[in-house]
Tab-separated table of C-alpha atoms in Angstrom:
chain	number	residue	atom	x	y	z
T	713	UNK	CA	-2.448	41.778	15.923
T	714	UNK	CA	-1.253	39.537	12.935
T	715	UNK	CA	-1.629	36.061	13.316
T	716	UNK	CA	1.957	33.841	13.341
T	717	UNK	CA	2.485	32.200	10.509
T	718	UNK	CA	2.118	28.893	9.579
T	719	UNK	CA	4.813	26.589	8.711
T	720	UNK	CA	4.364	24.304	5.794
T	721	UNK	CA	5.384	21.376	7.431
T	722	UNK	CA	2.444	22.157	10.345
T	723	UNK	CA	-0.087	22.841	7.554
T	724	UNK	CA	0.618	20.023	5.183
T	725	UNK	CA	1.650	16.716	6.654
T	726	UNK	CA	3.815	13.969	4.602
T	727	UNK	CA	2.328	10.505	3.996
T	728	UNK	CA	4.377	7.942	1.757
T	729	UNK	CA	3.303	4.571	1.122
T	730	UNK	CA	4.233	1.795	-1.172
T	731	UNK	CA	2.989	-1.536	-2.614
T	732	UNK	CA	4.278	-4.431	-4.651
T	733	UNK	CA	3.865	-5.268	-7.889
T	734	UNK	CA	4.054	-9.250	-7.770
T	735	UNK	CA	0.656	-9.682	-9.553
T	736	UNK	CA	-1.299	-9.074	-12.505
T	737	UNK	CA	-4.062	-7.032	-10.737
T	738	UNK	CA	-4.843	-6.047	-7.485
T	739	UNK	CA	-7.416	-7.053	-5.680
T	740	UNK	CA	-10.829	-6.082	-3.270
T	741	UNK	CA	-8.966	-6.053	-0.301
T	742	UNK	CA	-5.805	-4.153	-1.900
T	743	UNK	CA	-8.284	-1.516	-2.902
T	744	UNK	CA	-10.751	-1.299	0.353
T	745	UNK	CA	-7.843	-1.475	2.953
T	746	UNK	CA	-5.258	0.886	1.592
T	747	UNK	CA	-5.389	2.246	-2.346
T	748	UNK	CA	-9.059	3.901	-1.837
T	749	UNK	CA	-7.535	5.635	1.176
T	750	UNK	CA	-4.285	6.372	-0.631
T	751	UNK	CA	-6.585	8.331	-3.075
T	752	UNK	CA	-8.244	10.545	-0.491
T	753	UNK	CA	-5.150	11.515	1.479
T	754	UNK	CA	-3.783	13.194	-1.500
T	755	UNK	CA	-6.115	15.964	-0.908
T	756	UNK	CA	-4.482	16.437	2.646
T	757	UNK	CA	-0.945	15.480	2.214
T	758	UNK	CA	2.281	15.915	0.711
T	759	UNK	CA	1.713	12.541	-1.313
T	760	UNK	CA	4.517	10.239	-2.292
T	761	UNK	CA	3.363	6.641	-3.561
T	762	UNK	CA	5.475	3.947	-4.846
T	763	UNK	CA	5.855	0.927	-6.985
T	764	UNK	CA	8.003	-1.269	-4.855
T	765	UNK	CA	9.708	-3.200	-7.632
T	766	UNK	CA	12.967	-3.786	-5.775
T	767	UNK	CA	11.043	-5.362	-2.610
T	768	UNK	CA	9.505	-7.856	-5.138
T	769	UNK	CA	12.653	-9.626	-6.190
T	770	UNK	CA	13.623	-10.700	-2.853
T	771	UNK	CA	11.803	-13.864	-3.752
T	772	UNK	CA	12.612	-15.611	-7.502
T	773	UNK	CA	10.878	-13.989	-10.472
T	774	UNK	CA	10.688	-14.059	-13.957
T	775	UNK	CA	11.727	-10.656	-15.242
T	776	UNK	CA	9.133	-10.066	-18.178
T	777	UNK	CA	6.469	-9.904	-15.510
T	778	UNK	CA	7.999	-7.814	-13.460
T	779	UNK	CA	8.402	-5.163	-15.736
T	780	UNK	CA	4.899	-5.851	-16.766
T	781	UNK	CA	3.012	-5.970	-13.507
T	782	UNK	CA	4.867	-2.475	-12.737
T	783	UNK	CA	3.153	-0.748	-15.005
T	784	UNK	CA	-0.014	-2.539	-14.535
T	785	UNK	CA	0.382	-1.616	-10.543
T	786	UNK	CA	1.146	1.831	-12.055
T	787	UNK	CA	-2.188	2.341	-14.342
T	788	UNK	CA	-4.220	0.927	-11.895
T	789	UNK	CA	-3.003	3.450	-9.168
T	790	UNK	CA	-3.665	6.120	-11.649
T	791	UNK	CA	-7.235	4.514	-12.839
T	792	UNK	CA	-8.114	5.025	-9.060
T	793	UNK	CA	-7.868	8.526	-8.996
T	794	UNK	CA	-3.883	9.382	-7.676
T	795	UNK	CA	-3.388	11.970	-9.909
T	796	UNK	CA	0.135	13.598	-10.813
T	797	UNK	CA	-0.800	17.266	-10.057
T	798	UNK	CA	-1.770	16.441	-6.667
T	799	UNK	CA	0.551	13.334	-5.859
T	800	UNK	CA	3.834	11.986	-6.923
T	801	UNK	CA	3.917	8.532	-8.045
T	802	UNK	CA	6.894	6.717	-8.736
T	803	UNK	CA	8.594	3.237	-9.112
T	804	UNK	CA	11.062	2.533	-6.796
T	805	UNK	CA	13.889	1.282	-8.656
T	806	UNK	CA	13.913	4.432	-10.151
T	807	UNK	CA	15.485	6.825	-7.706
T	808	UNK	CA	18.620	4.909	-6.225
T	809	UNK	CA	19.006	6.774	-3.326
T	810	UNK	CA	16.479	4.397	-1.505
T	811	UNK	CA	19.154	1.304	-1.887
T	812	UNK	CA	21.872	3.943	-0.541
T	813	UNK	CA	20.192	4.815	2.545
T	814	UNK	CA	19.158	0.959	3.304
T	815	UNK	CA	22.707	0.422	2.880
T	816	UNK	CA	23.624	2.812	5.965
T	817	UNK	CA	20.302	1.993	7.913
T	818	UNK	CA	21.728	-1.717	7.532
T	819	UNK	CA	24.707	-0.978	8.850
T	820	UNK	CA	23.236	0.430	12.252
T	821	UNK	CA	20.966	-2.052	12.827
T	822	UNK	CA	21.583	-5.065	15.033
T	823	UNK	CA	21.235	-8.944	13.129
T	824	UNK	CA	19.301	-9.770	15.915
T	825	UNK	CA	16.795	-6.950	15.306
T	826	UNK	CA	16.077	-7.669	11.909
T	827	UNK	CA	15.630	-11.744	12.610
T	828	UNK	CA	13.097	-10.747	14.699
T	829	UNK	CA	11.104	-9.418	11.660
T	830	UNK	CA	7.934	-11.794	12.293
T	831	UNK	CA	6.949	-11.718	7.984
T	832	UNK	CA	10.865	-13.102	7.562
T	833	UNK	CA	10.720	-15.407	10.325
T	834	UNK	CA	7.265	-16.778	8.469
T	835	UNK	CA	8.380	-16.764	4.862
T	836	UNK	CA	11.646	-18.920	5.993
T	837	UNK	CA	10.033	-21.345	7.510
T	838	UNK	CA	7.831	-21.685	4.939
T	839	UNK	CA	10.677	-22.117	2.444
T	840	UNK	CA	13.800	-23.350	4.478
T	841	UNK	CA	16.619	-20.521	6.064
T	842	UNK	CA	18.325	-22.342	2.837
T	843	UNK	CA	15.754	-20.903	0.479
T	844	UNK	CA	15.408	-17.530	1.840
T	845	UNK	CA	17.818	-14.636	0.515
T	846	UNK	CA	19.235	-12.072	1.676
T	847	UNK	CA	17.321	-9.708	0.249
T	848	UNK	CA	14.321	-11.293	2.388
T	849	UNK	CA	16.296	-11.251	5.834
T	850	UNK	CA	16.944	-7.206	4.868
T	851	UNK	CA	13.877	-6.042	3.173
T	852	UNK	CA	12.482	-4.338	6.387
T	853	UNK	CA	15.558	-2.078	6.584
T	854	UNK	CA	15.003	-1.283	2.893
T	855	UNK	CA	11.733	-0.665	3.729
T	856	UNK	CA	12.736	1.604	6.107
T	857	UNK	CA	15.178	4.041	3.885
T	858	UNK	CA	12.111	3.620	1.448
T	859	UNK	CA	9.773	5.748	4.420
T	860	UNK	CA	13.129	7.946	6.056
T	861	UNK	CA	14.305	8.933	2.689
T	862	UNK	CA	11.187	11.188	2.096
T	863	UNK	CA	11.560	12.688	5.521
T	864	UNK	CA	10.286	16.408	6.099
T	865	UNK	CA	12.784	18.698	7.807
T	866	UNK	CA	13.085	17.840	11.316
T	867	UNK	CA	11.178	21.137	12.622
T	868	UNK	CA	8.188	21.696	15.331
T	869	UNK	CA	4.968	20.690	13.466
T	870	UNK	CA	6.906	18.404	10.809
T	871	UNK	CA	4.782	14.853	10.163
T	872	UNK	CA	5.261	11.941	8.656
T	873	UNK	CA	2.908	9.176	8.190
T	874	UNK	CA	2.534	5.947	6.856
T	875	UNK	CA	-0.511	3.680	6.456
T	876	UNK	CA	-0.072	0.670	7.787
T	877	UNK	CA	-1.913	-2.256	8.896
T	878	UNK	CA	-1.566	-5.001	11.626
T	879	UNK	CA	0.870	-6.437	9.653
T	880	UNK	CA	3.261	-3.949	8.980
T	881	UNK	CA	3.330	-2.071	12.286
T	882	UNK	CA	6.513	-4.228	13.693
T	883	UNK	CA	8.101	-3.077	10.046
T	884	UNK	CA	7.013	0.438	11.490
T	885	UNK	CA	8.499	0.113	15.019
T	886	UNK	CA	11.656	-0.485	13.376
T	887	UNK	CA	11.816	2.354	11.006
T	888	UNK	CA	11.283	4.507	14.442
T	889	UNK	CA	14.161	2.958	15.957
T	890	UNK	CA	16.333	3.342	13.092
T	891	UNK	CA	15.625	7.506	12.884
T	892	UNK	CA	15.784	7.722	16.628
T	893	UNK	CA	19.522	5.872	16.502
T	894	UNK	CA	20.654	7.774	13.695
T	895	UNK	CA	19.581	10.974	15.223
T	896	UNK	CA	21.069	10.440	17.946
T	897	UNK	CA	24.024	9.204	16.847
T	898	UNK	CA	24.888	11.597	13.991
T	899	UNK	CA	22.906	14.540	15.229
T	900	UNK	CA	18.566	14.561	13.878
T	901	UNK	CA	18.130	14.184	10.493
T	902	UNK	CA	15.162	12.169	10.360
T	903	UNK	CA	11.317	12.938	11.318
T	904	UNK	CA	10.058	9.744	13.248
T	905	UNK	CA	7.209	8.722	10.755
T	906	UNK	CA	3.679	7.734	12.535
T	907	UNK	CA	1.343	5.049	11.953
T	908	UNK	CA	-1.969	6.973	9.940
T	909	UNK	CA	-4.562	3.894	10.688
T	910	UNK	CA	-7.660	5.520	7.754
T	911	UNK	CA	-10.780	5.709	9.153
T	912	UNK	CA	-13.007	3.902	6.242
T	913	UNK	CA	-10.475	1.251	5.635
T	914	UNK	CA	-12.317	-2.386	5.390
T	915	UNK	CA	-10.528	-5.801	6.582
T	916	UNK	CA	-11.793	-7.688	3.986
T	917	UNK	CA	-11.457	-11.818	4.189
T	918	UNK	CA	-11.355	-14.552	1.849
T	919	UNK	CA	-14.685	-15.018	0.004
T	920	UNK	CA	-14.370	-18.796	0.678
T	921	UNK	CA	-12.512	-18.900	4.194
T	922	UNK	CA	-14.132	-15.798	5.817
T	923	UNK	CA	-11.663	-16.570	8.716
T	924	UNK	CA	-8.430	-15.729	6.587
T	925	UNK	CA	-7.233	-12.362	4.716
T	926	UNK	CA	-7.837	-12.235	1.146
T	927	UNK	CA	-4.279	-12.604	-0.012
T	928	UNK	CA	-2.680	-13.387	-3.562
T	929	UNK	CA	-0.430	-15.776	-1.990
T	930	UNK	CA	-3.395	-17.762	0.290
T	931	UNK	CA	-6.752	-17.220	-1.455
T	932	UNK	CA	-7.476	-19.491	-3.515
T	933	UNK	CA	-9.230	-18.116	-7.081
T	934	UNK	CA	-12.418	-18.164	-6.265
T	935	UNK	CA	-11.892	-16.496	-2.566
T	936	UNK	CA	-10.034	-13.372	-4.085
T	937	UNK	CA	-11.646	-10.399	-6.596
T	938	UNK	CA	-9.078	-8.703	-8.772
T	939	UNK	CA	-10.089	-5.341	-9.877
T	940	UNK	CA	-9.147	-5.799	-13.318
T	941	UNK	CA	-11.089	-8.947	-13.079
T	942	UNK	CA	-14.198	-9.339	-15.797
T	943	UNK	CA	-17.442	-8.873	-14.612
T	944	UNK	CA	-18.658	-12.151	-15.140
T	945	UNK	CA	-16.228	-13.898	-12.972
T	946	UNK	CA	-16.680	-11.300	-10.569
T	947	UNK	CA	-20.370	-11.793	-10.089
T	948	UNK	CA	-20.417	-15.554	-9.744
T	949	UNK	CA	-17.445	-15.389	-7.081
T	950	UNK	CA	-19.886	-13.381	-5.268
T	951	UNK	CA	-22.872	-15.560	-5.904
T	952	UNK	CA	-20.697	-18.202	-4.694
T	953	UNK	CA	-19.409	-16.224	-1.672
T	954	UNK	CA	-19.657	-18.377	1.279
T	955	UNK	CA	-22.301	-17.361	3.785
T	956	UNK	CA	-23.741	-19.369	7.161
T	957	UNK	CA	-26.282	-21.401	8.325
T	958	UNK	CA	-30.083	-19.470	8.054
T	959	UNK	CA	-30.745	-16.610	5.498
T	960	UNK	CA	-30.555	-13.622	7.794
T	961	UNK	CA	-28.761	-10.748	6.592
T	962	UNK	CA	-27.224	-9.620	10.030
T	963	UNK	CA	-23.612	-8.059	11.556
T	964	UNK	CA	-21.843	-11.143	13.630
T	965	UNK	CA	-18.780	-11.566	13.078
T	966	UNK	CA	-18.316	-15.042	15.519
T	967	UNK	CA	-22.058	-16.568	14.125
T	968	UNK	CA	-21.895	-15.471	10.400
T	969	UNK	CA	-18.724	-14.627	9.683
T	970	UNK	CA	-19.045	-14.860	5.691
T	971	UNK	CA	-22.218	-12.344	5.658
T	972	UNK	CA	-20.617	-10.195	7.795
T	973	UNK	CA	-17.608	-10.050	5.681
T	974	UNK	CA	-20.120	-9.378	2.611
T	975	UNK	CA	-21.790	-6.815	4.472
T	976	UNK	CA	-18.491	-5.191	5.259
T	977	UNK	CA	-17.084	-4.692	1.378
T	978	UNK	CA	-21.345	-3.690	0.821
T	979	UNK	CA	-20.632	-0.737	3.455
T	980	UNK	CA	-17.144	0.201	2.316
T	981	UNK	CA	-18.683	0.390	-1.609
T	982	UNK	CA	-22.060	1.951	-0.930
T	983	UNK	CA	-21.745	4.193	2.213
T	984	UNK	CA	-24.218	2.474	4.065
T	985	UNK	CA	-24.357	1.434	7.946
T	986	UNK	CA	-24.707	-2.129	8.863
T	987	UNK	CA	-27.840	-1.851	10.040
T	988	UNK	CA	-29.064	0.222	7.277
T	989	UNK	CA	-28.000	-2.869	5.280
T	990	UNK	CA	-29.865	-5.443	7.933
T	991	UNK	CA	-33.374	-3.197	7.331
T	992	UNK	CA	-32.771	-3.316	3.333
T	993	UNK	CA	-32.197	-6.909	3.558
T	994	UNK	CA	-34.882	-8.154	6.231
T	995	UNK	CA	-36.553	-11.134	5.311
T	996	UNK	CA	-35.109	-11.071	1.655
T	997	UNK	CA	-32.786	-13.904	2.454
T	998	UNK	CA	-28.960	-14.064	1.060
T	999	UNK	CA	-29.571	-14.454	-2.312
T	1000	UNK	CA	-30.915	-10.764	-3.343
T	1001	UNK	CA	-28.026	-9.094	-1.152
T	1002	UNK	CA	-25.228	-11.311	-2.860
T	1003	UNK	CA	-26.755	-10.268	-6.348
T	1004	UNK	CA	-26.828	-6.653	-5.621
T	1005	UNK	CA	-23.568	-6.633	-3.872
T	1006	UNK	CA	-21.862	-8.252	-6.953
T	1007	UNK	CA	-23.574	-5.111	-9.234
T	1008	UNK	CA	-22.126	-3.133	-6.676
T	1009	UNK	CA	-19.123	-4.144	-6.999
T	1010	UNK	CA	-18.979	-4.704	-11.015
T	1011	UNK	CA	-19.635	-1.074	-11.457
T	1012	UNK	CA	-17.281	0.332	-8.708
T	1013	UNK	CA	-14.577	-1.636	-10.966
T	1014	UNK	CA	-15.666	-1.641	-14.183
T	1015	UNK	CA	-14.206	1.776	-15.238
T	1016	UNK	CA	-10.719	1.484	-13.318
T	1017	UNK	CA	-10.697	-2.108	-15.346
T	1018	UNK	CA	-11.464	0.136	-18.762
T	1019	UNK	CA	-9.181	3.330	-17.443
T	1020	UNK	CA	-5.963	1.045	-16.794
T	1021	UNK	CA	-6.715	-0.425	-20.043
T	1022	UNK	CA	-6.523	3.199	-21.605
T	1023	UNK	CA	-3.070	3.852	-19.804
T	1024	UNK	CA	-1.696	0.416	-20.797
T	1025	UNK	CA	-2.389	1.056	-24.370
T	1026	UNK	CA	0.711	4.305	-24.274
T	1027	UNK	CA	2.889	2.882	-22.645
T	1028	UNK	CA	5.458	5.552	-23.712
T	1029	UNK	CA	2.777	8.086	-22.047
T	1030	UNK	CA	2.826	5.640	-19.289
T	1031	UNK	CA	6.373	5.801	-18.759
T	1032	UNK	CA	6.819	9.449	-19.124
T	1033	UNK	CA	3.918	10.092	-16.232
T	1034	UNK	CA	6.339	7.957	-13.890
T	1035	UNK	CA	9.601	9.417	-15.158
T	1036	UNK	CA	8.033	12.441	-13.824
T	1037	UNK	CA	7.175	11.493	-10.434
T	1038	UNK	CA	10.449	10.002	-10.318
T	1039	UNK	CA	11.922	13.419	-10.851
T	1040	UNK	CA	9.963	14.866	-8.410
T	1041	UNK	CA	10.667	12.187	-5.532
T	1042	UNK	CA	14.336	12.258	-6.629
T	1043	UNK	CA	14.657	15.634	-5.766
T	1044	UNK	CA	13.651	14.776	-2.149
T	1045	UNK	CA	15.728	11.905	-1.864
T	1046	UNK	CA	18.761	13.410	-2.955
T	1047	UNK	CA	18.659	16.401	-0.923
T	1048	UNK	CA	17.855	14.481	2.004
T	1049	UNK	CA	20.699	11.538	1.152
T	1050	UNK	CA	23.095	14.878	0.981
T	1051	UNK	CA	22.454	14.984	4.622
T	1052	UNK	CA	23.341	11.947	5.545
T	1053	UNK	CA	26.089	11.746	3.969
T	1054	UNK	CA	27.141	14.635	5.041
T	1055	UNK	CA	26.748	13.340	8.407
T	1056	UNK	CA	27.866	9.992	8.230
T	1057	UNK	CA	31.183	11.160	7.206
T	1058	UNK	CA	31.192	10.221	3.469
T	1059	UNK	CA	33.361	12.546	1.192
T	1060	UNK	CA	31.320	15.109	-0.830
T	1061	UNK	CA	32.061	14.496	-4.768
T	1062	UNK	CA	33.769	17.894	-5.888
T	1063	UNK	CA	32.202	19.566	-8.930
């Protein structure tokens, strides 16, 4: 008897995922808790990756850096591993269908619903409701078009999944409610995308304030590695790394919070168990672990640093390798904006 077949939307789930380009490198934490992964599930998804350059004017900028820290994001991606064969990788600006579709997201959601966006919320009060734009109050619904817009067709077995972390789930919650109303409303059209929470991904912390994220906006220098960094400056921020009272290499993340946090991006580089870690380290004291931890980490980095380099050098070549995931994406988009159009109630252009 001949087995049924097997859709394609059953056998190859859709992940898309996106990241801003507001800085001249990424850093540890970028790469352990989401770009490493974004590398691997390209092997088991339908990939579609983004350079979110439209998210990253919602707050002033100047525009030569934009354009520059796009391609930089770009390189880097591709220094990791995404590769155009087995991914699509785009910048964001560059299809226009995802401002379309925030546009008619926007207009179904509630104001109340989107000032309860807790990042918006914390960036205004930060700055002053006088201060923030529009662009920040509205950035989650852009957000969401940015996820809906690469939708699979709305069949049994059809996935779609995002990575997120703690904070970006709300974002998440809303992008669900958003495709549930519009379904409903004007008949389904959109796959509710899922949370994909990677198994290997590391919560790294500031190297300095092992209680706090390591952030471009909150670390300060010396508590944040940038992957393009030099490997000088990379070892002594290590070396510097703060650790606790004693010189016991152990897992406790309450009594040594800034060994544990070492041990942590150790692990997520290496491949090794905590405890595997705790035996190496026994009565060695924090001083051998933080010096091969920062070799560790020098040579994970050291050829993405020389790789992006290579890309950055072409930047016509550069260019051309997003023009074509551009293409690629844009042929999604457009045939899924059709739809909603369509079903909105928007006039088709005649041809």
């Amino acid at each position: 008897m001949p087995e049924a077949p097997t859709t394609e939307a059953a056998a190859t789930p859709r992940v898309f995922s996106g990241i801003q380009p507001t800085a001249d490198s990424f850093h540890l934490g970028n790469y352990l808790g989401a770009l490493r992964q974004w590398v691997a599930l390209q092997e088991t998804h339908e990939a579609f990756y983004c350079v979110v350059d439209l998210h990253a004017i919602t707050v002033e900028h100047d525009p030569a850096a934009l354009r520059r820290r796009t391609r930089v994001s770009a390189a880097q991606l591709l220094a990791m591993g995404l590769d155009q064969d087995r991914s699509t990788l785009f910048v964001q600006s560059h299809v226009p269908e995802h401002t379309e579709l925030a546009w008619v997201l926007g207009c179904i959601t509630g104001f109340g619903e989107a000032g309860r966006m807790t990042q918006f919320k914390d960036k205004a009060a930060k700055q002053g409701t006088a201060g923030a734009s529009v662009g920040l109050f509205t950035y989650p619904i852009l957000q969401a078009a940015d996820i809906l817009l690469y939708t699979p067709e709305p069949r049994a077995g059809a996935v779609l999944q995002v990575p997120v972390g703690e904070d970006q789930r709300q974002h998440l919650e809303l992008t669900r409610d958003l495709a549930g109303r519009f379904n409903h409303r004007f008949g389904t059209t959109f796959v509710a995308p899922e949370a994909y929470i990677p198994e290997n991904a590391a919560k790294i912390t500031d190297l300095q304030e092992p209680g706090a994220k390591m952030s471009k906006s909150a670390s300060s220098p010396q508590g944040i590695i940038d992957v393009l960094e030099e490997p000088g400056p990379m070892r002594k921020k290590i070396m510097r790394a703060v650790t606790d009272t004693g010189t016991e290499v152990r897992y406790d993340e309450e009594g040594k919070a800034g060994v544990t946090n070492l041990m942590r991006i150790y692990a997520a580089l290496d491949g090794t168990s905590y405890g595997d870690i705790e035996k190496r380290y026994e009565g060695a004291g924090y001083g051998q672990f933080k010096k091969d931890l920062a070799a560790l980490v020098v040579d994970t980095f050291e050829p993405i640093r020389e790789r992006t380099r290579e890309l950055l050098a072409d930047e016509d070549a550069l260019d051309r390798l997003l023009a074509q995931g551009a293409e690629r994406a844009g042929a999604v988009a457009r045939r899924n904006m059709e739809i909603v159009r369509e079903r909105v109630g928007f006039v088709g252009r005649g041809r």
